[in-house]
XYZ file of C-alpha atoms in Angstrom:
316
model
C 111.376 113.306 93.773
C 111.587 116.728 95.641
C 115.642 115.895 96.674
C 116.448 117.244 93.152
C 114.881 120.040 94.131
C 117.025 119.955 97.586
C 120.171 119.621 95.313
C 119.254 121.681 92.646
C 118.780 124.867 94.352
C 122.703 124.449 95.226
C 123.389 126.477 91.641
C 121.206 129.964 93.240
C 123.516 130.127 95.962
C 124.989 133.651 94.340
C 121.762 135.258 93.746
C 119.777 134.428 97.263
C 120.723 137.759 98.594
C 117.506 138.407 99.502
C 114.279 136.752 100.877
C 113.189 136.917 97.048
C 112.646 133.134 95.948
C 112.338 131.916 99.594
C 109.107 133.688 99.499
C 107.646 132.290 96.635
C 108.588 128.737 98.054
C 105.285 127.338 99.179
C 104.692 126.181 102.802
C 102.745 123.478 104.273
C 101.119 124.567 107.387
C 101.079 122.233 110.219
C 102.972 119.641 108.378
C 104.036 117.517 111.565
C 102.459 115.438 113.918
C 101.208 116.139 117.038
C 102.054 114.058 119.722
C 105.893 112.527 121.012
C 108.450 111.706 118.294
C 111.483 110.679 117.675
C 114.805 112.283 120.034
C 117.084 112.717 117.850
C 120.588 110.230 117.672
C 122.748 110.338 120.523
C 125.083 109.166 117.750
C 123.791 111.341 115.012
C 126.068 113.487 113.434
C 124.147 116.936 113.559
C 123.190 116.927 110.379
C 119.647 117.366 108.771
C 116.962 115.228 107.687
C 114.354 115.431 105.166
C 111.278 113.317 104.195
C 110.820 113.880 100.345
C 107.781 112.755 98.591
C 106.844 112.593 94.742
C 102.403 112.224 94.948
C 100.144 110.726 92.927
C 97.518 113.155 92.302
C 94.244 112.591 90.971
C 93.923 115.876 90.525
C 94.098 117.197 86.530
C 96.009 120.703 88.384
C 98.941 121.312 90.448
C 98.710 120.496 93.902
C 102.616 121.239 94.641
C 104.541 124.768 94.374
C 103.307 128.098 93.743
C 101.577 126.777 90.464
C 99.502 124.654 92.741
C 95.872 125.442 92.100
C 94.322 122.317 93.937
C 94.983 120.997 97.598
C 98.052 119.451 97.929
C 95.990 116.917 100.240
C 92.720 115.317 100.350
C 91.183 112.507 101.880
C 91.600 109.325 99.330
C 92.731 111.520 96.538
C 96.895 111.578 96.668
C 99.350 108.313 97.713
C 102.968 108.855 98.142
C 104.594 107.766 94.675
C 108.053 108.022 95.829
C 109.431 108.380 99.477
C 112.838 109.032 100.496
C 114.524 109.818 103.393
C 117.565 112.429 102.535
C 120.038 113.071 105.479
C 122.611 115.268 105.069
C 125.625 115.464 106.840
C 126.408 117.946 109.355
C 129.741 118.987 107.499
C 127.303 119.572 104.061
C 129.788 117.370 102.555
C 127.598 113.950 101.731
C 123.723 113.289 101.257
C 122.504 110.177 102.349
C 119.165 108.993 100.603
C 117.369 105.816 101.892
C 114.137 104.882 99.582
C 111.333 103.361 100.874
C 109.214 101.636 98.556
C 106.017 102.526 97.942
C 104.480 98.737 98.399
C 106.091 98.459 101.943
C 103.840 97.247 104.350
C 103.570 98.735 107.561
C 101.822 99.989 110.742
C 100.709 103.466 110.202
C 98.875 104.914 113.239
C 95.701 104.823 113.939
C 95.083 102.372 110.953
C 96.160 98.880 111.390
C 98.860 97.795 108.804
C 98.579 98.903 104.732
C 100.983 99.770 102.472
C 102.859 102.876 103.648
C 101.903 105.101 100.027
C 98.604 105.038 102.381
C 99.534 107.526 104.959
C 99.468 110.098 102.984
C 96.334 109.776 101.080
C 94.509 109.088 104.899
C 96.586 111.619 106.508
C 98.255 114.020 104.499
C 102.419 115.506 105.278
C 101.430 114.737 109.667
C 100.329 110.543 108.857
C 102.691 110.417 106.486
C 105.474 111.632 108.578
C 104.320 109.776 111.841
C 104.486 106.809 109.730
C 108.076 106.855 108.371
C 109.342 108.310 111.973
C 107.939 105.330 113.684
C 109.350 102.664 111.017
C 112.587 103.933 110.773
C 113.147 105.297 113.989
C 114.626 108.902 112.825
C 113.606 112.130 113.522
C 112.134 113.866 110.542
C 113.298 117.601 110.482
C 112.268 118.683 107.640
C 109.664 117.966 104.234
C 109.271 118.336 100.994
C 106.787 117.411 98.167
C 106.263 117.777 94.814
C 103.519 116.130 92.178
C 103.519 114.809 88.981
C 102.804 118.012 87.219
C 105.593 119.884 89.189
C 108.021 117.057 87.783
C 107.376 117.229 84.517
C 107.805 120.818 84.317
C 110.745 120.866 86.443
C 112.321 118.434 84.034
C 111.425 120.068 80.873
C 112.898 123.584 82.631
C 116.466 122.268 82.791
C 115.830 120.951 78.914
C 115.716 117.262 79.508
C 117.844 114.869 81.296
C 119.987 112.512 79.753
C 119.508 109.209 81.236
C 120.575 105.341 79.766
C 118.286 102.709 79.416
C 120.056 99.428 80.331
C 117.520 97.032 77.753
C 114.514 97.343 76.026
C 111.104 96.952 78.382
C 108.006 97.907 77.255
C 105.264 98.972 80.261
C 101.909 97.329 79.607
C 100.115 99.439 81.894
C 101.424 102.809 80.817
C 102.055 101.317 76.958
C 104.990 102.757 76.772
C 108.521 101.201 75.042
C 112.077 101.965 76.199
C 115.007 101.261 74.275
C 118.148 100.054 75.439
C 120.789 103.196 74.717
C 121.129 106.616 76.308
C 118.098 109.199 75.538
C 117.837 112.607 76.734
C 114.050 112.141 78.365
C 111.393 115.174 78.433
C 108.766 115.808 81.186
C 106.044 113.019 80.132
C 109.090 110.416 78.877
C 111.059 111.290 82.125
C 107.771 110.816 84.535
C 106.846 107.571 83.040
C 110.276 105.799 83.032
C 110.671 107.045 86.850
C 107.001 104.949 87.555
C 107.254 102.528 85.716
C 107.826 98.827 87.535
C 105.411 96.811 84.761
C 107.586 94.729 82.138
C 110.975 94.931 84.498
C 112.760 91.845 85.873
C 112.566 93.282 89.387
C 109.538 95.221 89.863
C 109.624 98.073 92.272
C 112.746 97.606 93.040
C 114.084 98.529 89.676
C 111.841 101.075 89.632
C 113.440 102.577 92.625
C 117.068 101.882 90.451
C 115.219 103.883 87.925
C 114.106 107.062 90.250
C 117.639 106.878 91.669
C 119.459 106.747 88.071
C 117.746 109.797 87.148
C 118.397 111.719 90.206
C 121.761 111.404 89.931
C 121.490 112.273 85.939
C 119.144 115.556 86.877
C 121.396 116.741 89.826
C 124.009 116.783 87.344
C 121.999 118.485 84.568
C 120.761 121.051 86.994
C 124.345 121.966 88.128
C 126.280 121.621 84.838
C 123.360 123.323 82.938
C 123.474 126.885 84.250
C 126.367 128.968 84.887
C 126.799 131.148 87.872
C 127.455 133.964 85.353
C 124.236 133.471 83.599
C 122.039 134.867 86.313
C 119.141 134.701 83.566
C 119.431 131.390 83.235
C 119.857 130.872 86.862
C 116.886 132.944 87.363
C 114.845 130.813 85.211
C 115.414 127.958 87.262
C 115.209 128.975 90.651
C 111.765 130.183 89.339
C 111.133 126.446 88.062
C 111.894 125.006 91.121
C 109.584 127.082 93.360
C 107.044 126.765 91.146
C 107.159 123.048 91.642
C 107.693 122.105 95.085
C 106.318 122.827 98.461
C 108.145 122.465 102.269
C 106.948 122.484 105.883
C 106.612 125.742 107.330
C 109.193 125.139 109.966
C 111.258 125.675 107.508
C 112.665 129.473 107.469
C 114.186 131.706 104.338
C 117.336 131.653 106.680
C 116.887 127.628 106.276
C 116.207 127.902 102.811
C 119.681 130.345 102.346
C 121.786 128.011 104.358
C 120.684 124.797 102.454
C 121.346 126.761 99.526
C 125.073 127.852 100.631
C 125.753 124.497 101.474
C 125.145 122.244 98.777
C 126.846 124.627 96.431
C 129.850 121.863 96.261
C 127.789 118.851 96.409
C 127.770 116.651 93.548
C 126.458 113.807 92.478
C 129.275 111.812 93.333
C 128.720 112.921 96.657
C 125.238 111.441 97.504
C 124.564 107.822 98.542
C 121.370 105.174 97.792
C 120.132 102.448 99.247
C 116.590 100.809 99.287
C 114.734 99.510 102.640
C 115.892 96.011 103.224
C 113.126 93.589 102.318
C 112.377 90.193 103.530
C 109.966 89.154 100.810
C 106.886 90.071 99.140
C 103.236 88.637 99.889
C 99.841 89.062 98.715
C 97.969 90.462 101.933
C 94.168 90.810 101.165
C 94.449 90.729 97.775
C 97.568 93.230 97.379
C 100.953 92.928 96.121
C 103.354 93.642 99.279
C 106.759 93.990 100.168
C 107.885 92.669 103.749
C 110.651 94.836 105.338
C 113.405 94.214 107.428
C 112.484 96.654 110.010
C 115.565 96.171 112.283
C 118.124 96.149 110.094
C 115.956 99.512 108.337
C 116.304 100.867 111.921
C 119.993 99.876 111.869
C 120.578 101.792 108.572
C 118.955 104.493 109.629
C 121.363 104.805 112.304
C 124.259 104.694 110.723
C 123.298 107.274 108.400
C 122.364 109.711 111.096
C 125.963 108.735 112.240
C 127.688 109.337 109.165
C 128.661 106.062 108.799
C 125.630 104.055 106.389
C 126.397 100.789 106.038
C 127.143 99.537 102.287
C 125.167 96.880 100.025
C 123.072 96.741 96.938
C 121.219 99.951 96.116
C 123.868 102.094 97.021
C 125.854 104.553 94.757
């Protein structure tokens, strides 16, 4: 879920004077692939794009942020939990996230076909990146990833998010109830409603409904919840978030800054969902699947880079 991050640093914009929290941000060496990759767009707008990822980690300690005290990769021990692709526009005025879900199943190089949470537990940030690049098409120009542990405590920082619960599931696997009605959700609540897909009518894809619902409720909380006179308060987030998440080196403190002076008028009125297209799902040696569309995901993907995404169900 690292595009709250993304967002979220939009309320620091005053106090990045200095190189002071891009330097505690924590950066991924060698994060992208070797080898030829996407041009970008002849009919791309110039804006940016970033692969987010929320990881599974085995791990009992942070692999993510300046907390991290584990790898943030390791053969077999991490899948990509979440994956979205985040363009924003060149103007700063719209973000544009796509989500991939986790069960997709795809090509991922080197590998034969699996389900694209895969890449990253074979590969790390350079498979995983490969892997979306060559499915969607779209150049990837920046990344960012945070774990489990970094999301809980980044929720908790900003006091809990508020989020409404359309009906009462309960979650089998995680044994966990939900009532119908709007609840202002903690770091453990907030993590298990945003994986849960067991005991919902559509799966994954409501699952994705449900990581999207609370974006949208934690850009909000993130913005509305500190005041640009409360530098203390501001402070104390800023210091949540780079505890929590870690980026590519490519990207610079000059990167950082300019993000951060841009999205200062975002809201979350201003960003845009949709979900990969999918054909069907299929049990392919024994695992539960979903089949994309990958032309029409192309397709998408193109319009977005154009500033001009396309509009259906799963969009906001």
């Amino acid at each position: 879920m690292t595009v709250l991050t993304l967002l979220g640093l939009g309320i620091g914009g005053a106090w990045w004077a200095t190189d002071h929290y891009g330097d505690q941000v924590t950066r991924i060496p060698d994060a992208f692939p070797d080898g030829p990759r996407p041009p970008e767009s002849d009919s791309s707008d110039g804006g940016t794009t970033f692969l987010l990822a929320g990881v599974d980690s085995r791990s009992k300690r942070p692999t993510t942020g300046k907390d991290a005290a584990a790898q943030l990769w390791k053969y077999g021990a991490q899948r990509s939990d979440t994956l979205m692709l985040v363009h924003l526009s060149a103007d700063e005025s719209t973000a544009y996230t796509m989500s991939i879900p986790r069960d997709s199943w795809v090509p991922i190089p080197g590998h034969g076909s699996a389900k694209i949470n895969a890449a990253f537990s074979w590969g790390g940030p350079p498979l995983l990146i490969q892997t979306v690049e060559q499915l969607t098409g779209t150049r990837v120009d920046h990344f960012g990833v945070i774990d489990w542990h970094g999301f809980r405590s980044l929720t908790d920082a900003v006091g809990g998010v508020p989020v409404t619960v359309p009906a009462n599931t309960y979650d089998p696997e995680q044994q966990r109830h939900f009532r119908a009605g709007t609840h202002t959700m903690k770091g453990e609540e907030a993590l298990a409603y945003v994986r849960q897909r067991h005991g919902l009518p559509g799966g994954e894809l409501d699952r994705i409904k449900h990581q999207q619902q609370f974006l949208t409720s934690l850009v909000g909380e993130v913005r509305g919840g500190v005041d640009i006179t409360d530098p203390f308060g501001t402070d104390k987030m800023l210091d949540a978030i780079t505890r929590t998440v870690s980026v590519d080196d490519r990207m610079s403190n000059g990167d950082l800054r300019g993000l951060v002076l841009g999205l200062r008028h975002l809201h979350a009125s201003d960003t845009r969902f949709a979900t990969a297209p999918i054909v069907r799902s299929e049990t392919i040696r024994g695992q539960y699947a979903l089949i994309l569309d990958r032309e029409k995901l192309r397709a998408e993907c193109r319009a977005i880079e154009s500033g001009a995404p396309q509009t259906r169900g799963g969009s906001s």
